[in-house]
Coordinates of C-alpha atoms and ligand atoms in Angstrom, one line a residue:
M205 CA -13.2 -50.4 -14.2
S206 CA -10.4 -48.7 -16.2
T207 CA -8.8 -45.5 -15.0
P208 CA -10.9 -42.6 -16.2
G209 CA -9.3 -40.3 -18.8
D210 CA -9.2 -36.5 -18.7
T211 CA -12.3 -36.3 -20.9
D212 CA -14.2 -38.6 -18.6
L213 CA -13.2 -36.6 -15.5
L214 CA -14.3 -33.4 -17.2
A215 CA -17.6 -34.9 -18.0
E216 CA -18.0 -35.8 -14.3
A217 CA -17.1 -32.2 -13.4
E218 CA -19.6 -30.9 -15.9
A219 CA -22.3 -33.1 -14.3
A220 CA -21.4 -31.8 -10.8
R221 CA -21.6 -28.2 -12.2
A222 CA -25.4 -28.7 -12.6
F223 CA -25.8 -28.8 -8.8
A224 CA -23.8 -25.6 -8.2
H225 CA -25.4 -23.1 -5.8
A226 CA -24.2 -19.8 -7.4
P227 CA -27.1 -17.3 -7.3
Y228 CA -24.8 -14.4 -6.6
S229 CA -22.0 -14.8 -9.1
R230 CA -24.1 -16.9 -11.6
F231 CA -20.8 -18.6 -12.3
Q232 CA -21.4 -22.3 -11.8
V233 CA -18.4 -24.6 -11.3
G234 CA -18.1 -28.4 -11.0
A235 CA -15.2 -30.5 -10.0
A236 CA -14.3 -34.2 -10.2
L237 CA -11.6 -35.5 -7.9
L238 CA -10.0 -38.8 -8.9
C239 CA -9.0 -40.6 -5.7
A240 CA -6.3 -43.2 -5.5
D241 CA -8.8 -45.9 -4.8
G242 CA -10.4 -45.2 -8.2
T243 CA -13.5 -43.4 -6.9
I244 CA -14.5 -40.0 -8.3
Q245 CA -15.6 -37.4 -5.8
R246 CA -17.7 -34.6 -7.3
G247 CA -18.0 -31.1 -5.9
C248 CA -19.6 -27.8 -6.9
N249 CA -19.4 -24.3 -5.7
V250 CA -21.8 -23.4 -2.9
E251 CA -22.2 -19.7 -2.4
N252 CA -23.9 -17.9 0.5
A253 CA -25.7 -14.6 1.1
S254 CA -22.8 -13.9 3.4
Y255 CA -20.4 -13.9 0.4
P256 CA -17.2 -15.0 2.1
A257 CA -18.9 -18.1 3.4
G258 CA -19.0 -19.5 -0.2
I259 CA -16.8 -22.4 -1.1
C260 CA -15.3 -23.3 -4.5
A261 CA -16.1 -26.6 -6.3
E262 CA -12.5 -27.9 -5.8
R263 CA -12.6 -27.4 -2.1
A264 CA -16.1 -28.9 -1.8
A265 CA -14.8 -32.0 -3.6
V266 CA -11.7 -32.2 -1.3
A267 CA -13.8 -31.8 1.8
A268 CA -16.3 -34.5 0.8
A269 CA -13.5 -36.9 -0.1
I270 CA -11.6 -36.4 3.2
S271 CA -14.9 -36.7 5.0
S272 CA -15.4 -40.2 3.6
G273 CA -11.9 -41.4 4.4
R274 CA -10.1 -40.7 1.1
R275 CA -7.1 -38.5 1.1
H276 CA -4.9 -39.7 -1.7
F277 CA -5.7 -38.0 -5.0
I278 CA -4.5 -38.5 -8.5
A279 CA -6.2 -35.7 -10.5
I280 CA -8.9 -33.1 -10.4
A281 CA -11.0 -31.8 -13.3
V282 CA -12.7 -28.5 -13.1
A283 CA -15.5 -27.3 -15.3
G284 CA -16.9 -23.8 -15.5
P285 CA -19.0 -22.0 -18.1
A286 CA -18.2 -22.8 -21.7
G287 CA -15.8 -20.4 -23.2
V288 CA -14.0 -19.5 -20.0
A289 CA -10.4 -20.7 -19.4
L290 CA -10.7 -21.6 -15.7
G291 CA -7.9 -22.0 -13.2
P292 CA -8.3 -22.9 -9.6
C293 CA -8.2 -19.9 -7.2
G294 CA -5.2 -19.4 -4.9
I295 CA -7.0 -20.8 -1.8
C296 CA -7.9 -24.0 -3.8
R297 CA -4.4 -24.3 -5.0
Q298 CA -3.1 -24.2 -1.4
V299 CA -5.7 -26.8 -0.3
L300 CA -5.0 -29.1 -3.2
S301 CA -1.3 -28.8 -2.5
E302 CA -1.8 -30.0 1.1
F303 CA -2.9 -33.4 -0.3
S304 CA -0.2 -33.6 -2.9
P305 CA 3.1 -33.2 -1.1
D306 CA 5.1 -34.2 -4.2
G307 CA 3.1 -31.8 -6.3
T308 CA 2.1 -34.4 -8.9
L309 CA -1.6 -34.0 -8.6
R310 CA -2.9 -33.3 -12.1
V311 CA -5.3 -30.4 -12.7
I312 CA -7.5 -30.8 -15.7
T313 CA -9.4 -27.8 -17.2
R314 CA -10.8 -26.6 -20.5
T315 CA -9.4 -23.9 -22.5
A316 CA -11.6 -21.0 -23.8
S317 CA -12.0 -22.9 -27.1
G318 CA -13.1 -26.0 -25.2
T319 CA -10.0 -28.2 -25.6
T320 CA -8.7 -30.2 -22.6
Q321 CA -5.6 -29.1 -20.9
S322 CA -3.7 -30.6 -17.9
T323 CA -1.0 -29.4 -15.6
T324 CA 0.2 -30.2 -12.1
I325 CA -0.5 -28.5 -8.8
A326 CA 3.2 -27.9 -8.4
T327 CA 3.1 -25.9 -11.6
L328 CA 0.1 -23.9 -10.4
L329 CA 1.6 -23.3 -7.0
P330 CA 5.3 -23.5 -7.0
A331 CA 7.2 -23.3 -3.7
A332 CA 4.0 -23.9 -1.8
F333 CA 3.8 -23.5 2.0
G334 CA 3.3 -26.9 3.5
P335 CA 3.2 -28.9 6.7
T336 CA 7.0 -29.2 6.9
D337 CA 7.3 -25.4 7.0
L338 CA 5.4 -25.3 10.3
K339 CA 7.9 -25.0 13.0
P340 CA 7.1 -23.9 16.6
G341 CA 8.2 -20.3 17.0
Ligands
THU261 N1 -15.1 -20.8 -8.4 C1 -14.9 -22.2 -8.2 O1 -15.8 -22.9 -7.7 N2 -13.8 -22.7 -8.7 C2 -12.9 -22.0 -9.5 O2 -11.9 -22.6 -9.9 C3 -13.0 -20.6 -9.7 C4 -14.1 -19.9 -9.0 C5 -16.4 -20.2 -7.9 C6 -16.3 -19.4 -6.6 C7 -17.5 -18.5 -6.8 O3 -18.6 -19.2 -6.3 C8 -17.7 -18.4 -8.3 O4 -16.9 -19.4 -8.9 C9 -17.2 -17.0 -8.8 O5 -16.0 -16.7 -8.4

């Protein structure tokens, strides 16, 4: 199978979005994480009556991929409601950064007008805190 393009990944994210559990915010989000082995891991936001227990679509996708032995990622597409220019939240940027030490993970989203845009995790989270910053005190 050929490498999926940005539009293909966004379609996967849109498909995952249909499974979102977002009864509190009513803001459904889907993610599609392209792994180095060519597989695509979907994720969606999963909210909870205890609000802070909710998880974003991006982190749900990362957790599922890691849980099935895949930890090298090439790109992630994120799809929210049409007309919204979505950007991953700060916590998701940090989590994505953990698995892209060189910062080259591509982050694909839609603009408010529906066109596709792509950037890198290093652009979204410059000077990220990472494993090498952890030194015993
Ligand atoms: N959300 C995501 O899943 N991903 C994003 O990139 C932005 C926000 C979720 C979290 C929460 O369930 C809902 O959208 C509203 O913030």
